[in-house]
Coordinates of C-alpha atoms in Angstrom, one line a residue:
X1 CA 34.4 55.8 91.5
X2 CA 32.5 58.2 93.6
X3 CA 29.5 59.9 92.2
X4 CA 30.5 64.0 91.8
X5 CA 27.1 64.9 94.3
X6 CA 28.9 62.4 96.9
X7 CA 32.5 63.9 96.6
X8 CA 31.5 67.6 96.6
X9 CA 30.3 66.7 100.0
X10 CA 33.0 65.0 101.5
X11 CA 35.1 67.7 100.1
X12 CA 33.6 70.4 102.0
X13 CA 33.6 68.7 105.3
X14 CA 36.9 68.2 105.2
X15 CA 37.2 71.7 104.5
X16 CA 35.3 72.4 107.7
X17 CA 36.8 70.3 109.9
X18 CA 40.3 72.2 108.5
X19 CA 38.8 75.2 109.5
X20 CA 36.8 73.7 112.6
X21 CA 40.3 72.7 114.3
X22 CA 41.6 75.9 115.8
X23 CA 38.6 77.8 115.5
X24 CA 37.0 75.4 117.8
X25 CA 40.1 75.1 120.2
X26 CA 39.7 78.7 120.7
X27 CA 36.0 78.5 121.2
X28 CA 36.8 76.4 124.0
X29 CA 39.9 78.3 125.5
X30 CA 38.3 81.7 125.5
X31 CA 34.8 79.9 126.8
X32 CA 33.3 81.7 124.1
X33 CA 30.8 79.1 123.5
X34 CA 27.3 81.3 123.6
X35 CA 29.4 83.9 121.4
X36 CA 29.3 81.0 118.7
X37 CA 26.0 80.4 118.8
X38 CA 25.0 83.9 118.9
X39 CA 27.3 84.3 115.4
X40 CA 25.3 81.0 114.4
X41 CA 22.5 82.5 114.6
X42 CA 23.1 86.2 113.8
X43 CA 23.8 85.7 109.9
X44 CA 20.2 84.2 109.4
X45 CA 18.6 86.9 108.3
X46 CA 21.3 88.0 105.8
X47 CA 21.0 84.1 104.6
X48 CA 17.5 84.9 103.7
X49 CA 17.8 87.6 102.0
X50 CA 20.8 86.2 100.1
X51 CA 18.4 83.6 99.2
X52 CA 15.5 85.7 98.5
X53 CA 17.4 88.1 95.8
X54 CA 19.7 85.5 94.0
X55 CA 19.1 81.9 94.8
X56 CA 21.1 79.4 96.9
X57 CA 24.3 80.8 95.1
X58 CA 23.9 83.9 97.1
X59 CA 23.5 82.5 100.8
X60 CA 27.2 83.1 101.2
X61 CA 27.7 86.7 100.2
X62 CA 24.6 87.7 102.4
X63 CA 25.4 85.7 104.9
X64 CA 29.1 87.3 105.1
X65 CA 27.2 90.6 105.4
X66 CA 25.4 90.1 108.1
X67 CA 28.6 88.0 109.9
X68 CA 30.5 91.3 109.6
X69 CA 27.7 93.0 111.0
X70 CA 27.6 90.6 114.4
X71 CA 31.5 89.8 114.4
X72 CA 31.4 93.9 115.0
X73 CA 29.0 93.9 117.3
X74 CA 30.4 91.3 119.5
X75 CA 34.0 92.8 119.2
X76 CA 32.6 96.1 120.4
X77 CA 30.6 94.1 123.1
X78 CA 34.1 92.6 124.2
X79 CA 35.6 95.7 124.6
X80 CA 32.9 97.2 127.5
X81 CA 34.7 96.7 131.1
X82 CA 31.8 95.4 132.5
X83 CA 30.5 92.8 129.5
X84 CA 28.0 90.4 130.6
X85 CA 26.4 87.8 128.6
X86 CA 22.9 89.6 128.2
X87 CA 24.7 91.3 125.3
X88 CA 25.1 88.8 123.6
X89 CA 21.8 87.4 124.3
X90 CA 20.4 90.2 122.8
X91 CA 22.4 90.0 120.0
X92 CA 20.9 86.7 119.5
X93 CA 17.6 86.9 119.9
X94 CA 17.4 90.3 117.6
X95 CA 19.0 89.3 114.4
X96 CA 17.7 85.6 115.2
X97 CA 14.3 87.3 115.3
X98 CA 14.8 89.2 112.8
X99 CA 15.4 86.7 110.3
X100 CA 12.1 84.7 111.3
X101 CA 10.0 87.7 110.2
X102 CA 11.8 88.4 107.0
X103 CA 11.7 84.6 105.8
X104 CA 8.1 84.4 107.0
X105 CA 7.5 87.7 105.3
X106 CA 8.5 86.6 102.1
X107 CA 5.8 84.3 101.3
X108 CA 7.1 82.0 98.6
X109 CA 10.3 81.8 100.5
X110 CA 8.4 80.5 103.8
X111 CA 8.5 76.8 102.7
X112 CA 12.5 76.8 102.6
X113 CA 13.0 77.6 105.9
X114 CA 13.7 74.4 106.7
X115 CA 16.3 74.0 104.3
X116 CA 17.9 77.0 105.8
X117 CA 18.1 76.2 109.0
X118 CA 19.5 72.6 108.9
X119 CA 21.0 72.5 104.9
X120 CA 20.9 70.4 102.1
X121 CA 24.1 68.2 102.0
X122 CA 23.5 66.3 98.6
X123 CA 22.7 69.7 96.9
X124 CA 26.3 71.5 96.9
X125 CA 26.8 72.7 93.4
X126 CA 29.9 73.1 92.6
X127 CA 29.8 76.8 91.9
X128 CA 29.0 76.8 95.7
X129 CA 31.5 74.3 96.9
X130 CA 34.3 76.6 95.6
X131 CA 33.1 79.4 97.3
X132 CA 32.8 77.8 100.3
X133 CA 36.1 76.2 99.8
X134 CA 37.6 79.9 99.7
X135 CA 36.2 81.2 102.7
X136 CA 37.2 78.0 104.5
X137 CA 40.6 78.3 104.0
X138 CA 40.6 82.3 104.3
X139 CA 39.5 81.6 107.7
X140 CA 42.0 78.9 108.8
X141 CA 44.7 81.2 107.3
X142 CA 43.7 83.8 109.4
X143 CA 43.8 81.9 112.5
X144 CA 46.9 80.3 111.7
X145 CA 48.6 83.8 111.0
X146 CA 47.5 85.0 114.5
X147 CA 47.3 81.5 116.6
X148 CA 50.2 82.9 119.3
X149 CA 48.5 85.8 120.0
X150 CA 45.2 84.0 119.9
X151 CA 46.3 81.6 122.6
X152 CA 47.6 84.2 124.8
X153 CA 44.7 86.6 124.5
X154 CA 42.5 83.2 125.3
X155 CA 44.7 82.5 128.3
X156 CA 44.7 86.3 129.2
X157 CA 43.5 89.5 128.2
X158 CA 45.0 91.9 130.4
X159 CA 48.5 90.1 130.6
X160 CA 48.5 90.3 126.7
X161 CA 47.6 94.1 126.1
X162 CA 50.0 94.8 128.8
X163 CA 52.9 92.8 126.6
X164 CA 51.4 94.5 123.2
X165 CA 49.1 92.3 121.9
X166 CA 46.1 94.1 119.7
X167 CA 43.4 92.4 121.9
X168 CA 40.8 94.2 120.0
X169 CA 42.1 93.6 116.7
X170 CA 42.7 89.9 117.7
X171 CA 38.5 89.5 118.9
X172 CA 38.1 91.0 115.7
X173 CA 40.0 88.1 113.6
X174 CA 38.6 85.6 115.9
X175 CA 35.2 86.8 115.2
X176 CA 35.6 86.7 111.4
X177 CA 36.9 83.2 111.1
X178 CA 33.8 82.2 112.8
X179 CA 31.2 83.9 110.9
X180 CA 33.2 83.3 107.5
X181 CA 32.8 79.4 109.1
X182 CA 29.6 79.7 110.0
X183 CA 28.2 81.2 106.3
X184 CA 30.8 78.7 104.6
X185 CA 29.0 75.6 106.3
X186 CA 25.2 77.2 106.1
X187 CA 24.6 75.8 102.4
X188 CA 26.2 72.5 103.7
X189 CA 24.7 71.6 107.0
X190 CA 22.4 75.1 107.5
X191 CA 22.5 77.7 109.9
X192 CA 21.7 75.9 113.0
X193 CA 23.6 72.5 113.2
X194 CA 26.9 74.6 112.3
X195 CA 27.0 75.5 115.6
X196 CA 27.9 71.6 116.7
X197 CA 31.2 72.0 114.6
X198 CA 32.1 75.1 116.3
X199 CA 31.9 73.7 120.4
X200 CA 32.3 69.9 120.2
X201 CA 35.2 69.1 118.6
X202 CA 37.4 71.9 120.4
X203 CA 35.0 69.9 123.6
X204 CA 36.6 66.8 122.4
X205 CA 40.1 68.3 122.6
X206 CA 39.7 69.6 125.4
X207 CA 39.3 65.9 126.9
X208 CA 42.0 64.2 125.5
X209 CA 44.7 67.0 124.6
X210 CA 47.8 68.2 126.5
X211 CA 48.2 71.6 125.4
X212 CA 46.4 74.3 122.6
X213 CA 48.0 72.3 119.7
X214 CA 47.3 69.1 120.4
X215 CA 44.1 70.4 121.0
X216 CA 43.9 71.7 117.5
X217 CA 44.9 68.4 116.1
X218 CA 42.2 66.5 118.2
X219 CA 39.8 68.8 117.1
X220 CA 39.9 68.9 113.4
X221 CA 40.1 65.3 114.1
X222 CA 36.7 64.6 115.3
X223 CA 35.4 66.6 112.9
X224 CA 36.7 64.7 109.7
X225 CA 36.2 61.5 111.2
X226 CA 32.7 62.2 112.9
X227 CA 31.4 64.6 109.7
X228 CA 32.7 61.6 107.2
X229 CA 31.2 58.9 109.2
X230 CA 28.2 60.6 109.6
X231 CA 27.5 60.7 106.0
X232 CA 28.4 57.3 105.4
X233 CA 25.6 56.1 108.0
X234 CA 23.1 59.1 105.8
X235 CA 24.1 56.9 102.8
X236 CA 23.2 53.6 104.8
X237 CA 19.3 51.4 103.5
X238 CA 17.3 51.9 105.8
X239 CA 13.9 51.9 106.5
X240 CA 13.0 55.5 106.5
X241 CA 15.4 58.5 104.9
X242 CA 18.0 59.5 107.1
X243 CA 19.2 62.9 107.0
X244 CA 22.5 63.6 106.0
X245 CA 23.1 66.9 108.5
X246 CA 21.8 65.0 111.4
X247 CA 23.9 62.4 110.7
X248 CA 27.0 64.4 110.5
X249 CA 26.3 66.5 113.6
X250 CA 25.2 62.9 115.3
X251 CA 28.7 61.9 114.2
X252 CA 30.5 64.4 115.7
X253 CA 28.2 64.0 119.0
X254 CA 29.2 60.3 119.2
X255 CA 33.1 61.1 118.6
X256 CA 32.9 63.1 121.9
X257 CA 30.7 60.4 123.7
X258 CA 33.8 58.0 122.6
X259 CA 35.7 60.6 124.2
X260 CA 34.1 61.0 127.4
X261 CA 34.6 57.4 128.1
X262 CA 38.0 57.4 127.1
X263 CA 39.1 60.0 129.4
X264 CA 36.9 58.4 132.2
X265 CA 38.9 55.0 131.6
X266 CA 42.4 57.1 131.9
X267 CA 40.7 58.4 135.1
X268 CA 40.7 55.3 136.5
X269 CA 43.5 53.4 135.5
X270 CA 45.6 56.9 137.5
X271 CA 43.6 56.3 140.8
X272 CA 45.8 54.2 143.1
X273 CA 43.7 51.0 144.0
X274 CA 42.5 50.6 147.4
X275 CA 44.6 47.2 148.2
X276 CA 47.8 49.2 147.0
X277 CA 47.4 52.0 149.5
X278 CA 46.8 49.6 152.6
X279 CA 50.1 47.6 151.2
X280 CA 52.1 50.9 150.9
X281 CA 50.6 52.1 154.5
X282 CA 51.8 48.6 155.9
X283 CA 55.4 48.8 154.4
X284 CA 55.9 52.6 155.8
X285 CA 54.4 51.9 159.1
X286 CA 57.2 48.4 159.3
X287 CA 59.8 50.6 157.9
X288 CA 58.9 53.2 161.0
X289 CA 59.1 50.4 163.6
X290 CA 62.4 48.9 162.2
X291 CA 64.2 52.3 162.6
X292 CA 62.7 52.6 165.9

């Protein structure tokens, strides 16, 4: 039987790899990739402060605060005509910043930094596994409940305001499952390695899919199977402590490495081989003379 500290694990990154599916598909479609890691690291500084006031148990709800705070900033960045990627760099680098100065301004809370940043795996309580549980699934369901209109406004913004699609409202879903993602995963696998579950599986998709669903499928895919391996080789003797984050971001990294090759090897198996063309040239070219 498995111990309860290895289960509450597994349990959550199979949560996150539910919720990593379409939510990195659409990271992928709508090339949103630097919006991700700006949401990534935008809910730092509310993480420390959760921290700071009430413990571990309340990296979530300060983290969500902050998530709604940069979800709404980069919806109202998306909106502008003319919206360029400095935006978003700023974005970054502010509440990124931001967050530095208050953690190293606390002084007690200085030495957890670490921990913050990259997450403690084997230390999921189960008060905090249920909470991340809910606000895994609430971010699925709201991708689920919007995925055609999601897809389209990916595809194409000004098409799909012109048929009646909310664009705005859409960016401002899209932008809530990720930071509800992103503070879900921070007590798991911390603030910064999050950001590997939200562009390489949907990468990984990408690669191997035919279409958006497929994509989805793929992607939640190599997250389960990556994220679970991964903390099987944490688990592994060896002869110096492996951590279990790396391992699980590692995991995913080598599913889309396994994918790379794969799609090169369907690359080219589809070329036509050089002693086919010169036989197909030579039938045609006796074909032409025998008609002649």
């Amino acid at each position: 039987m498995i111990a309860p500290y290895l289960l509450r694990p597994i349990i959550v990154l199979g949560l996150l790899a539910l919720a990593v599916g379409p939510a990195s598909t659409l990271v992928n479609l709508r090339r949103a990739e630097f919006s991700a890691e700006t949401m990534v690291h935008g809910v730092f500084p509310g993480i420390v402060v959760g921290m700071a006031v009430g413990g571990r148990d309340a990296i979530i709800p300060g983290g969500a605060v902050c998530a709604a705070l940069v979800a709404a900033a980069l919806t109202a960045a998306s909106r502008k005509p003319r919206h360029s990627e400095a935006t978003t760099a700023v974005l970054l680098t502010a509440f990124f910043s931001l967050g530095i100065v208050i953690s190293l301004r606390i002084g007690d809370m200085s030495g957890q930094l670490e921990s913050l940043m990259f997450g403690r795996l084997l230390d999921i309580t189960p008060s905090r596994m249920g909470t991340s549980a809910v606000v895994l699934v609430v971010a699925a369901a709201l991708l689920a409940l919007t995925w055609r209109a999601q897809v389209a406004v990916a595809f194409d913004r000004e098409a799909s305001r012109v048929s009646g699609i909310p664009v705005t409202w859409i960016d401002v879903v899209f932008n809530a499952a990720l930071g509800a993602i992103v503070v879900a995963a921070s007590t798991a696998v911390g603030v910064l390695l999050v950001v590997g579950y939200l562009i390489v599986p949907g990468a990984f998709g990408r690669l191997l899919a035919a279409g958006p669903r497929s994509m989805v499928l793929l992607a939640g895919a190599c997250a389960l199977v990556g994220g679970w391996a991964g903390f099987g080789v944490s688990l592994l003797r060896a002869p110096r402590p492996l951590s279990p984050q790396a391992c699980v971001a590692m995991g995913v990294l080598v599913c889309f490495a396994g994918a790379c090759v794969l799609r090169e090897i369907r690359a080219r198996r589809a070329r036509p081989r050089p002693d086919a063309c010169e036989t197909a040239r030579e039938t045609s070219a006796a074909g032409g003379g025998e008609q002649q």
